Amino acid sequence: QDGADSASGTAVYYAIGLSAFTTYYVYYQADCSGDTSTWVGPFSFYTGYCESMPSSNDGQGIGSIILGSTTFNSAGDVTYEDFTGTTVDLSELVTANLQIAFATGYTYDTNVWIDFNNDLVFDNATELVYQGTSTNANPTILDASFVMPATPLGVYRMRIGTADFGQSTPDPCFEG
């Protein structure tokens, strides 16, 4: 759509009808009353969740996660895993069982978000459902269970972010 010039001389444009989880590339060119600049780009943007790719982990990281009655086993010594192919049913206003098995030997700050409005953003104010810290025992199980808020029925994305430091302030896009 057309943008509106602002006082700074920049324009804001909106792309509509884009698909989620897609990388798009943009080129642009200035047009000042027919005098045009050269095209610049490509600039890319992704229409999906921010990545959370920590740079390292301690020990063997997370061994497994139990959510509800579903167990997710880790592939091993990795810093990020995607289990979005499996859907877990959780009931509203009931304590959702979430058990995280750490094999780190360090305490880990742990945060859990659920994107209840499906806007591709994990919001600390309204979608952070758990905050806690594991013990430094190796292995240790962190009971990260939480009461599932009353939300419209639907499918929502959950993110669990952990770190031995750097997650005490929740950051769903943590890459430290």
Coordinates of N, CA, C and O in Angstrom, one line a residue:
Q1 N 0.8 -1.2 0.0 CA 0.0 0.0 0.0 C 0.9 1.2 0.0 O 2.0 1.2 0.4
D2 N 0.3 2.4 -0.4 CA 1.1 3.6 -0.4 C 1.3 4.1 1.0 O 0.5 3.9 1.9
G3 N 2.5 4.7 1.2 CA 2.9 5.2 2.5 C 2.6 6.7 2.6 O 2.2 7.3 1.6
A4 N 2.7 7.2 3.7 CA 2.5 8.6 4.0 C 3.9 9.2 4.4 O 4.5 8.7 5.2
D5 N 4.2 10.3 3.7 CA 5.5 11.0 4.0 C 5.4 11.5 5.4 O 4.4 12.0 5.9
S6 N 6.5 11.3 6.2 CA 6.6 11.9 7.5 C 7.5 13.1 7.5 O 8.1 13.4 6.5
A7 N 7.6 13.8 8.6 CA 8.4 15.0 8.7 C 9.9 14.7 8.5 O 10.6 15.6 8.1
S8 N 10.3 13.5 8.7 CA 11.7 13.2 8.6 C 12.1 12.9 7.1 O 13.3 12.7 6.8
G9 N 11.1 12.8 6.2 CA 11.4 12.5 4.8 C 11.4 11.1 4.5 O 11.7 10.7 3.4
T10 N 11.0 10.2 5.5 CA 10.8 8.8 5.2 C 9.4 8.5 5.0 O 8.5 9.3 5.3
A11 N 9.1 7.4 4.4 CA 7.8 6.9 4.1 C 7.6 5.6 4.8 O 8.5 4.8 5.0
V12 N 6.4 5.3 5.2 CA 6.0 4.0 5.9 C 5.1 3.3 4.9 O 4.1 3.9 4.4
Y13 N 5.4 2.1 4.6 CA 4.6 1.3 3.7 C 4.2 0.0 4.5 O 4.9 -0.5 5.3
Y14 N 3.0 -0.5 4.1 CA 2.5 -1.7 4.7 C 2.3 -2.8 3.7 O 1.8 -2.5 2.6
A15 N 2.8 -4.0 3.9 CA 2.6 -5.1 3.0 C 1.4 -5.9 3.6 O 1.4 -6.3 4.8
I16 N 0.4 -6.2 2.8 CA -0.7 -6.9 3.3 C -0.8 -8.3 2.5 O -0.2 -8.4 1.4
G17 N -1.4 -9.2 3.1 CA -1.6 -10.5 2.5 C -0.4 -11.4 2.5 O -0.2 -12.3 1.7
L18 N 0.6 -11.1 3.4 CA 1.8 -11.9 3.5 C 1.5 -13.2 4.2 O 0.6 -13.3 5.0
S19 N 2.3 -14.2 3.9 CA 2.2 -15.5 4.6 C 3.1 -15.6 5.8 O 4.2 -15.1 5.7
A20 N 2.6 -16.2 6.8 CA 3.4 -16.4 8.0 C 4.5 -17.4 7.7 O 4.4 -18.2 6.8
F21 N 5.6 -17.3 8.5 CA 6.8 -18.2 8.4 C 7.4 -18.2 7.0 O 7.7 -19.2 6.5
T22 N 7.5 -17.0 6.5 CA 8.1 -16.8 5.1 C 9.1 -15.7 5.1 O 8.9 -14.6 5.8
T23 N 10.2 -15.8 4.4 CA 11.2 -14.7 4.3 C 10.8 -14.0 3.0 O 10.6 -14.6 1.9
Y24 N 10.7 -12.7 3.1 CA 10.5 -11.8 2.0 C 11.7 -10.9 1.8 O 12.4 -10.6 2.7
Y25 N 11.9 -10.5 0.5 CA 13.0 -9.6 0.1 C 12.4 -8.3 -0.5 O 11.5 -8.4 -1.3
V26 N 13.0 -7.2 -0.1 CA 12.4 -5.9 -0.5 C 13.6 -5.1 -1.1 O 14.7 -5.1 -0.6
Y27 N 13.3 -4.4 -2.2 CA 14.2 -3.5 -2.8 C 13.4 -2.1 -2.8 O 12.2 -2.1 -2.8
Y28 N 14.1 -1.1 -2.7 CA 13.4 0.2 -2.8 C 14.3 1.3 -3.5 O 15.5 1.1 -3.7
Q29 N 13.5 2.3 -3.9 CA 14.1 3.4 -4.8 C 13.4 4.7 -4.4 O 12.2 4.7 -4.2
A30 N 14.2 5.7 -4.2 CA 13.6 7.0 -3.9 C 13.1 7.7 -5.2 O 13.7 7.5 -6.3
D31 N 12.0 8.3 -5.2 CA 11.4 9.1 -6.3 C 11.0 10.5 -5.8 O 10.0 10.6 -5.2
C32 N 11.9 11.4 -6.1 CA 11.6 12.8 -5.7 C 11.2 13.6 -7.0 O 12.0 14.1 -7.7
S33 N 9.9 13.7 -7.2 CA 9.3 14.4 -8.3 C 9.9 14.0 -9.6 O 10.3 14.8 -10.5
G34 N 10.1 12.7 -9.8 CA 10.6 12.1 -11.1 C 12.1 11.9 -11.1 O 12.6 11.3 -12.0
D35 N 12.8 12.5 -10.1 CA 14.3 12.2 -10.0 C 14.5 11.0 -9.1 O 14.2 11.1 -7.9
T36 N 14.9 9.9 -9.7 CA 14.9 8.6 -8.9 C 16.4 8.2 -8.6 O 17.3 8.5 -9.3
S37 N 16.5 7.6 -7.5 CA 17.8 7.0 -7.0 C 17.9 5.7 -7.7 O 17.0 5.1 -8.3
T38 N 19.1 5.1 -7.4 CA 19.3 3.7 -7.9 C 18.6 2.8 -6.9 O 18.3 3.2 -5.7
W39 N 18.2 1.6 -7.3 CA 17.5 0.6 -6.5 C 18.6 0.1 -5.4 O 19.7 -0.1 -5.7
V40 N 18.1 -0.1 -4.2 CA 18.9 -0.6 -3.2 C 18.2 -1.9 -2.6 O 17.0 -2.0 -2.6
G41 N 19.0 -2.8 -2.1 CA 18.5 -4.0 -1.6 C 19.2 -5.2 -2.2 O 20.2 -5.0 -2.9
P42 N 18.8 -6.4 -1.9 CA 17.6 -6.7 -1.2 C 17.8 -6.6 0.3 O 18.9 -6.9 0.8
F43 N 16.7 -6.2 1.0 CA 16.6 -6.3 2.4 C 15.6 -7.4 2.7 O 14.6 -7.5 2.1
S44 N 15.9 -8.2 3.7 CA 15.0 -9.3 4.0 C 14.3 -9.1 5.3 O 14.9 -8.5 6.2
F45 N 13.1 -9.7 5.4 CA 12.4 -9.8 6.7 C 11.7 -11.0 6.7 O 11.3 -11.6 5.7
Y46 N 11.5 -11.5 7.9 CA 10.8 -12.8 8.2 C 9.5 -12.6 8.9 O 9.4 -11.9 9.9
T47 N 8.5 -13.2 8.4 CA 7.1 -13.1 9.0 C 6.9 -14.3 9.9 O 6.1 -15.2 9.5
G48 N 7.6 -14.4 11.0 CA 7.4 -15.5 11.9 C 8.0 -15.1 13.2 O 8.3 -13.9 13.5
Y49 N 8.1 -16.0 14.1 CA 8.7 -15.8 15.4 C 10.1 -15.5 15.4 O 10.9 -16.0 14.5
C50 N 10.6 -14.6 16.3 CA 12.0 -14.3 16.4 C 12.7 -15.6 16.7 O 12.2 -16.5 17.3
E51 N 14.0 -15.7 16.3 CA 14.8 -16.9 16.6 C 15.3 -16.8 18.0 O 15.6 -15.7 18.5
S52 N 15.5 -17.9 18.6 CA 16.2 -17.9 19.9 C 17.3 -19.0 19.8 O 17.0 -20.2 19.9
M53 N 18.5 -18.6 19.4 CA 19.6 -19.5 19.2 C 20.7 -19.2 20.1 O 21.7 -18.5 19.8
P54 N 20.7 -19.7 21.4 CA 21.8 -19.4 22.3 C 23.1 -19.9 21.8 O 23.1 -20.9 21.0
S55 N 24.2 -19.3 22.2 CA 25.5 -19.6 21.6 C 26.1 -20.9 22.2 O 27.0 -21.4 21.6
S56 N 25.6 -21.3 23.4 CA 26.2 -22.5 24.0 C 25.2 -23.0 25.1 O 24.2 -22.4 25.4
N57 N 25.5 -24.2 25.6 CA 24.8 -24.7 26.8 C 25.9 -25.4 27.7 O 27.0 -25.6 27.3
D58 N 25.4 -25.7 28.9 CA 26.3 -26.3 29.9 C 26.0 -27.8 29.9 O 24.8 -28.2 29.7
G59 N 27.0 -28.6 30.1 CA 26.7 -30.1 30.2 C 26.0 -30.6 29.0 O 26.4 -30.3 27.8
Q60 N 24.9 -31.3 29.2 CA 24.1 -31.8 28.1 C 22.9 -31.0 27.9 O 22.0 -31.4 27.1
G61 N 22.7 -29.8 28.5 CA 21.6 -29.0 28.3 C 20.3 -29.6 28.9 O 20.3 -30.1 30.0
I62 N 19.3 -29.6 28.1 CA 18.0 -30.1 28.5 C 17.9 -31.6 28.0 O 18.1 -31.8 26.8
G63 N 17.6 -32.5 28.9 CA 17.4 -33.9 28.5 C 16.0 -34.2 27.9 O 15.9 -34.9 26.9
S64 N 15.0 -33.7 28.6 CA 13.6 -33.9 28.1 C 12.7 -32.9 28.7 O 13.0 -32.2 29.7
I65 N 11.5 -32.8 28.1 CA 10.5 -32.0 28.6 C 9.2 -32.8 28.6 O 8.9 -33.5 27.6
I66 N 8.4 -32.7 29.7 CA 7.1 -33.3 29.7 C 6.1 -32.1 29.8 O 6.2 -31.2 30.7
L67 N 5.2 -32.1 28.8 CA 4.1 -31.1 28.8 C 2.8 -31.8 28.8 O 2.6 -32.6 27.8
G68 N 2.0 -31.6 29.8 CA 0.8 -32.4 29.9 C 1.2 -33.8 30.1 O 1.9 -34.1 31.0
S69 N 0.8 -34.7 29.2 CA 1.2 -36.1 29.3 C 2.2 -36.5 28.2 O 2.4 -37.7 28.0
T70 N 2.6 -35.5 27.4 CA 3.5 -35.7 26.3 C 5.0 -35.5 26.6 O 5.3 -34.5 27.2
T71 N 5.8 -36.4 26.3 CA 7.2 -36.3 26.6 C 8.0 -35.9 25.3 O 7.8 -36.6 24.2
F72 N 8.8 -34.9 25.4 CA 9.7 -34.5 24.3 C 11.1 -34.8 24.7 O 11.6 -34.2 25.6
N73 N 11.8 -35.7 24.0 CA 13.2 -36.1 24.3 C 14.1 -35.3 23.5 O 13.9 -35.1 22.2
S74 N 15.1 -34.7 24.1 CA 16.1 -33.9 23.4 C 17.0 -34.8 22.4 O 17.2 -36.0 22.7
A75 N 17.4 -34.2 21.4 CA 18.3 -34.9 20.4 C 19.7 -34.9 21.0 O 20.6 -35.5 20.3
G76 N 20.0 -34.3 22.1 CA 21.3 -34.4 22.7 C 21.8 -33.0 23.1 O 21.1 -32.1 23.4
D77 N 23.1 -32.8 22.9 CA 23.8 -31.6 23.3 C 23.6 -30.5 22.3 O 24.4 -30.2 21.4
V78 N 22.4 -29.9 22.3 CA 22.0 -28.8 21.4 C 21.5 -27.6 22.1 O 21.2 -27.7 23.3
T79 N 21.5 -26.5 21.5 CA 21.0 -25.2 22.1 C 19.6 -24.8 21.7 O 19.1 -23.9 22.3
Y80 N 19.0 -25.5 20.7 CA 17.7 -25.1 20.3 C 17.0 -26.3 19.7 O 17.7 -27.0 18.9
E81 N 15.8 -26.6 20.0 CA 15.0 -27.6 19.4 C 13.6 -27.1 19.1 O 13.0 -26.3 19.8
D82 N 13.0 -27.6 18.0 CA 11.7 -27.2 17.5 C 10.8 -28.4 17.6 O 11.0 -29.4 16.8
F83 N 9.8 -28.4 18.5 CA 8.9 -29.5 18.6 C 7.5 -29.1 18.2 O 6.5 -29.6 18.6
T84 N 7.4 -28.1 17.3 CA 6.1 -27.6 16.9 C 5.2 -28.5 16.1 O 4.1 -28.3 15.9
G85 N 5.8 -29.6 15.6 CA 5.1 -30.6 14.9 C 4.1 -31.4 15.8 O 3.3 -32.2 15.3
T86 N 4.3 -31.3 17.1 CA 3.4 -32.1 18.0 C 2.5 -31.1 18.8 O 3.0 -30.2 19.4
T87 N 1.2 -31.4 18.7 CA 0.3 -30.5 19.5 C -0.1 -31.2 20.8 O -0.3 -32.4 20.9
V88 N -0.2 -30.4 21.9 CA -0.5 -30.9 23.2 C -1.8 -30.2 23.6 O -1.8 -28.9 23.5
D89 N -2.7 -30.9 24.1 CA -4.0 -30.3 24.6 C -3.8 -29.9 26.1 O -3.4 -30.8 26.9
L90 N -4.1 -28.7 26.4 CA -4.1 -28.2 27.8 C -5.4 -27.6 28.1 O -6.0 -26.9 27.3
S91 N -6.0 -27.8 29.3 CA -7.3 -27.3 29.6 C -7.1 -26.0 30.3 O -6.2 -25.8 31.2
E92 N -8.0 -25.0 30.0 CA -8.0 -23.7 30.7 C -8.3 -23.8 32.1 O -9.1 -24.7 32.6
L93 N -7.7 -22.9 32.9 CA -7.9 -22.8 34.4 C -7.5 -24.0 35.2 O -8.0 -24.2 36.3
V94 N -6.7 -24.9 34.6 CA -6.2 -26.1 35.2 C -4.7 -26.0 35.2 O -4.1 -25.5 34.2
T95 N -4.0 -26.6 36.2 CA -2.6 -26.6 36.2 C -2.0 -27.5 35.1 O -2.4 -28.7 35.0
A96 N -1.3 -26.9 34.2 CA -0.6 -27.6 33.1 C 0.7 -28.2 33.6 O 1.5 -27.4 34.1
N97 N 0.8 -29.5 33.5 CA 2.1 -30.2 33.9 C 3.2 -29.8 33.0 O 3.1 -30.1 31.8
L98 N 4.3 -29.2 33.5 CA 5.5 -28.9 32.7 C 6.7 -29.3 33.5 O 6.9 -28.6 34.5
Q99 N 7.4 -30.3 33.1 CA 8.6 -30.8 33.8 C 9.8 -30.7 32.9 O 9.7 -31.3 31.8
I100 N 10.8 -30.0 33.3 CA 12.0 -29.8 32.4 C 13.2 -30.5 33.1 O 13.6 -30.2 34.2
A101 N 13.8 -31.5 32.4 CA 14.9 -32.2 32.9 C 16.2 -31.6 32.4 O 16.5 -31.6 31.2
F102 N 17.0 -31.0 33.4 CA 18.3 -30.3 33.0 C 19.4 -31.3 33.4 O 19.4 -32.0 34.4
A103 N 20.4 -31.3 32.5 CA 21.7 -32.0 32.7 C 22.8 -31.0 32.6 O 23.7 -31.2 31.8
T104 N 22.8 -30.0 33.4 CA 23.7 -28.9 33.2 C 24.8 -28.7 34.3 O 25.9 -28.4 34.1
G105 N 24.3 -29.0 35.6 CA 25.2 -28.7 36.7 C 25.2 -27.3 37.2 O 26.0 -26.9 38.0
Y106 N 24.3 -26.5 36.6 CA 24.2 -25.1 37.0 C 22.7 -24.7 37.2 O 21.9 -25.4 36.6
T107 N 22.5 -23.7 37.9 CA 21.1 -23.2 38.0 C 20.8 -22.5 36.7 O 21.6 -21.9 36.0
Y108 N 19.5 -22.7 36.2 CA 19.1 -22.1 35.0 C 17.8 -21.3 35.2 O 16.8 -21.8 35.7
D109 N 17.9 -20.0 34.8 CA 16.6 -19.2 34.8 C 15.8 -19.7 33.6 O 16.3 -19.9 32.5
T110 N 14.5 -19.9 33.9 CA 13.6 -20.5 32.9 C 12.3 -19.7 32.8 O 11.7 -19.3 33.8
N111 N 12.0 -19.4 31.6 CA 10.8 -18.6 31.3 C 10.0 -19.4 30.2 O 10.5 -20.0 29.3
V112 N 8.6 -19.3 30.3 CA 7.7 -20.0 29.4 C 6.7 -19.0 28.9 O 6.0 -18.4 29.7
W113 N 6.6 -18.9 27.6 CA 5.6 -18.0 27.0 C 4.6 -18.9 26.1 O 5.0 -19.9 25.6
I114 N 3.4 -18.4 26.0 CA 2.5 -19.0 25.0 C 1.9 -17.8 24.3 O 1.3 -16.8 24.9
D115 N 1.9 -17.8 23.0 CA 1.4 -16.7 22.1 C -0.1 -16.9 22.0 O -0.6 -17.3 20.9
F116 N -0.8 -16.4 23.0 CA -2.3 -16.6 23.0 C -3.0 -15.8 21.9 O -4.1 -16.2 21.5
N117 N -2.4 -14.7 21.4 CA -3.1 -14.0 20.4 C -2.6 -14.3 19.0 O -3.0 -13.7 18.0
N118 N -1.7 -15.2 18.9 CA -1.1 -15.7 17.6 C -0.6 -14.5 16.7 O -0.8 -14.5 15.5
D119 N 0.0 -13.5 17.4 CA 0.6 -12.4 16.6 C 2.1 -12.6 16.3 O 2.7 -11.6 15.9
L120 N 2.6 -13.8 16.5 CA 4.0 -14.1 16.2 C 5.0 -13.4 17.2 O 6.2 -13.2 16.9
V121 N 4.5 -12.9 18.3 CA 5.3 -12.2 19.3 C 5.0 -12.9 20.7 O 3.8 -13.0 21.1
F122 N 6.0 -13.2 21.5 CA 5.9 -13.7 22.8 C 6.0 -12.5 23.7 O 7.0 -11.9 23.9
D123 N 4.8 -12.0 24.3 CA 4.7 -10.8 25.1 C 4.9 -11.1 26.5 O 4.2 -11.9 27.1
N124 N 5.9 -10.4 27.1 CA 6.2 -10.6 28.6 C 5.0 -10.2 29.5 O 4.8 -10.7 30.5
A125 N 4.2 -9.2 29.1 CA 3.2 -8.7 29.9 C 2.0 -9.6 30.0 O 1.3 -9.7 31.0
T126 N 1.7 -10.3 28.9 CA 0.4 -11.0 28.8 C 0.6 -12.5 28.5 O -0.4 -13.3 28.6
E127 N 1.8 -12.9 28.0 CA 1.9 -14.3 27.6 C 3.0 -15.1 28.3 O 3.3 -16.2 27.9
L128 N 3.7 -14.5 29.3 CA 4.6 -15.2 30.1 C 3.9 -15.9 31.2 O 3.3 -15.3 32.1
V129 N 3.9 -17.3 31.1 CA 3.1 -18.1 32.0 C 3.9 -18.7 33.1 O 3.3 -19.2 34.1
Y130 N 5.2 -18.7 33.0 CA 6.1 -19.2 34.1 C 7.4 -18.6 34.1 O 8.0 -18.3 33.1
Q131 N 7.9 -18.3 35.3 CA 9.3 -17.9 35.6 C 9.8 -18.6 36.8 O 9.1 -18.8 37.8
G132 N 11.0 -19.2 36.7 CA 11.6 -19.9 37.8 C 13.0 -20.3 37.5 O 13.6 -20.0 36.5
T133 N 13.7 -20.9 38.5 CA 15.1 -21.3 38.4 C 15.3 -22.7 38.8 O 14.7 -23.1 39.9
S134 N 16.0 -23.5 38.0 CA 16.3 -24.9 38.4 C 17.4 -24.9 39.4 O 18.1 -23.9 39.7
T135 N 17.6 -26.0 40.0 CA 18.8 -26.2 40.9 C 20.0 -26.5 40.1 O 19.9 -26.7 38.9
N136 N 21.2 -26.5 40.8 CA 22.4 -26.9 40.1 C 22.7 -28.3 40.1 O 23.8 -28.8 39.7
A137 N 21.9 -29.2 40.7 CA 22.1 -30.6 40.7 C 22.1 -31.1 39.2 O 21.4 -30.6 38.4
N138 N 22.9 -32.2 39.0 CA 22.9 -32.7 37.6 C 22.7 -34.2 37.7 O 23.6 -34.9 38.2
P139 N 21.6 -34.7 37.3 CA 20.5 -34.0 36.6 C 19.5 -33.4 37.7 O 19.6 -33.8 38.8
T140 N 18.6 -32.6 37.2 CA 17.6 -32.0 38.0 C 16.3 -31.8 37.2 O 16.4 -31.6 36.0
I141 N 15.2 -31.9 37.9 CA 13.9 -31.7 37.2 C 13.3 -30.4 37.8 O 13.2 -30.2 39.0
L142 N 13.0 -29.5 36.9 CA 12.4 -28.2 37.3 C 10.9 -28.4 37.0 O 10.4 -28.7 35.9
D143 N 10.1 -28.2 38.1 CA 8.6 -28.3 37.9 C 8.2 -26.9 37.5 O 8.1 -25.9 38.3
A144 N 8.0 -26.7 36.2 CA 7.6 -25.4 35.7 C 6.1 -25.4 35.4 O 5.6 -24.6 34.5
S145 N 5.3 -26.2 36.1 CA 3.9 -26.2 35.9 C 3.2 -24.9 36.1 O 3.7 -24.1 36.9
F146 N 2.2 -24.6 35.4 CA 1.5 -23.3 35.5 C 0.0 -23.5 35.3 O -0.4 -24.5 34.7
V147 N -0.8 -22.5 35.7 CA -2.2 -22.5 35.5 C -2.5 -22.0 34.1 O -2.1 -20.8 33.8
M148 N -3.1 -22.8 33.3 CA -3.4 -22.3 31.9 C -4.5 -21.3 32.0 O -5.6 -21.5 32.5
P149 N -4.2 -20.1 31.5 CA -5.3 -19.0 31.5 C -6.5 -19.4 30.7 O -6.5 -20.2 29.8
A150 N -7.6 -18.7 31.0 CA -8.8 -18.8 30.2 C -8.6 -18.1 28.9 O -8.4 -16.9 28.9
T151 N -8.5 -18.9 27.8 CA -8.3 -18.3 26.5 C -9.2 -18.9 25.5 O -9.7 -20.0 25.8
P152 N -9.5 -18.3 24.4 CA -10.3 -19.0 23.4 C -9.7 -20.3 23.0 O -8.4 -20.4 22.9
L153 N -10.4 -21.3 22.7 CA -9.9 -22.5 22.2 C -9.1 -22.3 20.9 O -9.5 -21.5 20.1
G154 N -8.0 -22.9 20.8 CA -7.2 -22.8 19.6 C -5.8 -23.4 19.7 O -5.6 -24.1 20.7
V155 N -5.0 -23.3 18.7 CA -3.7 -23.8 18.7 C -2.7 -22.6 18.9 O -2.8 -21.6 18.1
Y156 N -1.9 -22.7 19.9 CA -1.0 -21.6 20.2 C 0.5 -22.2 20.3 O 0.7 -23.3 20.6
R157 N 1.4 -21.3 20.0 CA 2.8 -21.7 20.0 C 3.4 -21.4 21.4 O 3.1 -20.3 22.0
M158 N 4.2 -22.3 22.0 CA 4.8 -22.1 23.3 C 6.3 -22.0 23.0 O 6.9 -22.7 22.2
R159 N 7.0 -21.2 23.8 CA 8.4 -21.1 23.8 C 8.9 -21.3 25.3 O 8.4 -20.6 26.1
I160 N 10.0 -22.1 25.4 CA 10.6 -22.2 26.7 C 12.0 -21.7 26.5 O 12.8 -22.2 25.6
G161 N 12.4 -20.7 27.3 CA 13.7 -20.1 27.2 C 14.5 -20.3 28.5 O 13.9 -20.0 29.6
T162 N 15.7 -20.8 28.5 CA 16.5 -21.1 29.7 C 17.9 -20.6 29.5 O 18.4 -20.6 28.3
A163 N 18.6 -20.2 30.6 CA 20.0 -19.9 30.5 C 20.5 -19.8 31.9 O 19.8 -19.5 32.8
D164 N 21.8 -20.1 32.1 CA 22.4 -20.1 33.4 C 22.6 -18.6 33.8 O 22.8 -18.3 35.0
F165 N 22.6 -17.7 32.9 CA 22.5 -16.3 33.2 C 22.0 -15.6 31.9 O 22.1 -16.1 30.8
G166 N 21.4 -14.5 32.0 CA 20.8 -13.7 30.9 C 19.4 -13.9 30.6 O 18.8 -13.3 29.7
Q167 N 18.7 -14.8 31.4 CA 17.3 -15.0 31.3 C 16.5 -14.5 32.5 O 15.3 -14.7 32.6
S168 N 17.2 -13.9 33.5 CA 16.4 -13.4 34.7 C 15.5 -12.3 34.2 O 14.4 -12.2 34.8
T169 N 15.8 -11.6 33.2 CA 14.9 -10.7 32.5 C 14.4 -11.4 31.3 O 15.2 -11.7 30.4
P170 N 13.2 -11.8 31.3 CA 12.7 -12.7 30.2 C 12.9 -12.1 28.8 O 12.6 -11.0 28.5
D171 N 13.5 -12.9 27.9 CA 13.8 -12.5 26.5 C 13.5 -13.7 25.6 O 14.3 -14.6 25.5
P172 N 12.3 -13.8 25.0 CA 12.0 -14.9 24.2 C 12.9 -15.0 22.9 O 12.9 -16.1 22.3
C173 N 13.7 -14.0 22.6 CA 14.6 -14.0 21.5 C 16.0 -14.1 21.9 O 16.9 -13.7 21.2
F174 N 16.3 -14.6 23.1 CA 17.6 -14.7 23.7 C 18.6 -15.4 22.8 O 18.3 -16.5 22.3
E175 N 19.8 -14.8 22.6 CA 20.8 -15.5 21.8 C 22.2 -15.4 22.5 O 23.2 -15.5 21.8
G176 N 22.2 -15.2 23.8 CA 23.5 -15.1 24.5 C 24.1 -16.5 24.8 O 23.7 -17.5 24.4

